[in-house]
Amino acid sequence: IYLERRTISPLYQGLFLFVALLAFAVFVILRVEQGLPERRLVFFFFGAGFTLVESAAVARLALLFGAVWIVSAIVFFTALSMVFLANLSVWKRRSLSSAAAWFGLFLLLLGNYLTSVEWLLNFGTAIRGLLCFALIGLPIYFAGICFSSLFEKEPNTGAALGLNLVGAMVGGLLEYLSMLLGMRSIWLLAALV
């Protein structure tokens, strides 16, 4: 409805290139300063995936409930609550195994891709809200368990968090691919990331 054709405007392309160069510079600096072991790159991808899931969730809820500030508040509240609960369950040693969390994460990302907004509109507001909470909150919870389990074993937490933030920035840019691929495909991109 907002684009004549599938395209990314030149303004966004320039921004994309600029942030990609910044991210590349961070990787070069970390490689020189700390060696940047490959196992630490997972934190970058978690950041990118989280931002993709969050933006896809905002778009889905806006289509279901209207584009109001309350939708964004619900998504951010859900995301932060799920991250908190995942961290708490890992800290208290009451979380799922990493294998179960990874399986749940990928299963729910695929479920989000396969679940159309039109199908969700068949339900009343309360049921639709619960389904959206499950579709949006549970992948974030499972990702939080995976992230926290890896993070508690990380000796250099500063570098891991830095990579996570750079990944979140890159994920925000990757969301612009929805102008080419469609918003629904962002769920597959999140699973790939």
PDB file of C-alpha atoms in Angstrom, residues 83-146:
ATOM      1  CA  VAL A  83      13.964 -11.801  28.102  1.00  0.00           C
ATOM      2  CA  PHE A  84      13.685 -11.267  31.853  1.00  0.00           C
ATOM      3  CA  LEU A  85      11.921 -14.618  32.384  1.00  0.00           C
ATOM      4  CA  ALA A  86      14.468 -16.450  30.227  1.00  0.00           C
ATOM      5  CA  ASN A  87      17.360 -14.891  32.146  1.00  0.00           C
ATOM      6  CA  LEU A  88      15.693 -15.714  35.442  1.00  0.00           C
ATOM      7  CA  SER A  89      15.042 -19.333  34.482  1.00  0.00           C
ATOM      8  CA  VAL A  90      18.654 -19.824  33.329  1.00  0.00           C
ATOM      9  CA  TRP A  91      19.982 -18.112  36.456  1.00  0.00           C
ATOM     10  CA  LYS A  92      17.795 -20.248  38.747  1.00  0.00           C
ATOM     11  CA  ARG A  93      18.726 -23.376  36.729  1.00  0.00           C
ATOM     12  CA  ARG A  94      15.084 -24.034  35.851  1.00  0.00           C
ATOM     13  CA  SER A  95      15.241 -23.534  32.106  1.00  0.00           C
ATOM     14  CA  LEU A  96      14.817 -25.935  29.248  1.00  0.00           C
ATOM     15  CA  SER A  97      17.863 -27.604  27.804  1.00  0.00           C
ATOM     16  CA  SER A  98      19.662 -25.642  25.109  1.00  0.00           C
ATOM     17  CA  ALA A  99      18.613 -28.205  22.487  1.00  0.00           C
ATOM     18  CA  ALA A 100      14.930 -27.869  23.442  1.00  0.00           C
ATOM     19  CA  ALA A 101      15.193 -24.067  23.444  1.00  0.00           C
ATOM     20  CA  TRP A 102      16.816 -24.015  19.978  1.00  0.00           C
ATOM     21  CA  PHE A 103      14.137 -26.393  18.673  1.00  0.00           C
ATOM     22  CA  GLY A 104      11.350 -24.265  20.156  1.00  0.00           C
ATOM     23  CA  LEU A 105      12.870 -21.097  18.751  1.00  0.00           C
ATOM     24  CA  PHE A 106      13.063 -22.401  15.179  1.00  0.00           C
ATOM     25  CA  LEU A 107       9.664 -24.077  15.400  1.00  0.00           C
ATOM     26  CA  LEU A 108       7.994 -20.848  16.531  1.00  0.00           C
ATOM     27  CA  LEU A 109       9.771 -18.697  13.932  1.00  0.00           C
ATOM     28  CA  LEU A 110       8.520 -21.089  11.259  1.00  0.00           C
ATOM     29  CA  GLY A 111       5.079 -20.995  12.881  1.00  0.00           C
ATOM     30  CA  ASN A 112       5.070 -17.209  12.645  1.00  0.00           C
ATOM     31  CA  TYR A 113       5.962 -17.391   8.986  1.00  0.00           C
ATOM     32  CA  LEU A 114       3.177 -19.897   8.303  1.00  0.00           C
ATOM     33  CA  THR A 115       0.555 -18.016  10.363  1.00  0.00           C
ATOM     34  CA  SER A 116      -1.140 -15.360   8.276  1.00  0.00           C
ATOM     35  CA  VAL A 117      -2.591 -12.178   9.670  1.00  0.00           C
ATOM     36  CA  GLU A 118      -5.850 -13.044   7.899  1.00  0.00           C
ATOM     37  CA  TRP A 119      -6.128 -16.295   9.871  1.00  0.00           C
ATOM     38  CA  LEU A 120      -5.585 -14.464  13.161  1.00  0.00           C
ATOM     39  CA  LEU A 121      -8.391 -12.042  12.275  1.00  0.00           C
ATOM     40  CA  ASN A 122     -10.865 -14.948  12.534  1.00  0.00           C
ATOM     41  CA  PHE A 123     -10.646 -14.839  16.324  1.00  0.00           C
ATOM     42  CA  GLY A 124     -12.042 -12.447  18.862  1.00  0.00           C
ATOM     43  CA  THR A 125      -9.769  -9.831  20.385  1.00  0.00           C
ATOM     44  CA  ALA A 126      -8.924 -11.832  23.519  1.00  0.00           C
ATOM     45  CA  ILE A 127      -8.040 -15.071  21.689  1.00  0.00           C
ATOM     46  CA  ARG A 128      -6.176 -13.105  19.010  1.00  0.00           C
ATOM     47  CA  GLY A 129      -4.198 -11.375  21.766  1.00  0.00           C
ATOM     48  CA  LEU A 130      -3.277 -14.691  23.409  1.00  0.00           C
ATOM     49  CA  LEU A 131      -2.233 -16.198  20.073  1.00  0.00           C
ATOM     50  CA  CYS A 132      -0.087 -13.149  19.316  1.00  0.00           C
ATOM     51  CA  PHE A 133       1.469 -13.316  22.772  1.00  0.00           C
ATOM     52  CA  ALA A 134       2.413 -16.953  22.130  1.00  0.00           C
ATOM     53  CA  LEU A 135       3.620 -16.340  18.572  1.00  0.00           C
ATOM     54  CA  ILE A 136       5.678 -13.310  19.534  1.00  0.00           C
ATOM     55  CA  GLY A 137       6.631 -13.910  23.163  1.00  0.00           C
ATOM     56  CA  LEU A 138       7.618 -17.561  23.065  1.00  0.00           C
ATOM     57  CA  PRO A 139      10.304 -17.266  20.361  1.00  0.00           C
ATOM     58  CA  ILE A 140      11.847 -14.425  22.341  1.00  0.00           C
ATOM     59  CA  TYR A 141      11.712 -16.553  25.497  1.00  0.00           C
ATOM     60  CA  PHE A 142      13.423 -19.510  23.783  1.00  0.00           C
ATOM     61  CA  ALA A 143      16.017 -17.213  22.194  1.00  0.00           C
ATOM     62  CA  GLY A 144      16.602 -15.689  25.628  1.00  0.00           C
ATOM     63  CA  ILE A 145      17.343 -19.120  27.086  1.00  0.00           C
ATOM     64  CA  CYS A 146      19.797 -19.845  24.253  1.00  0.00           C
TER      65      CYS A 146
END
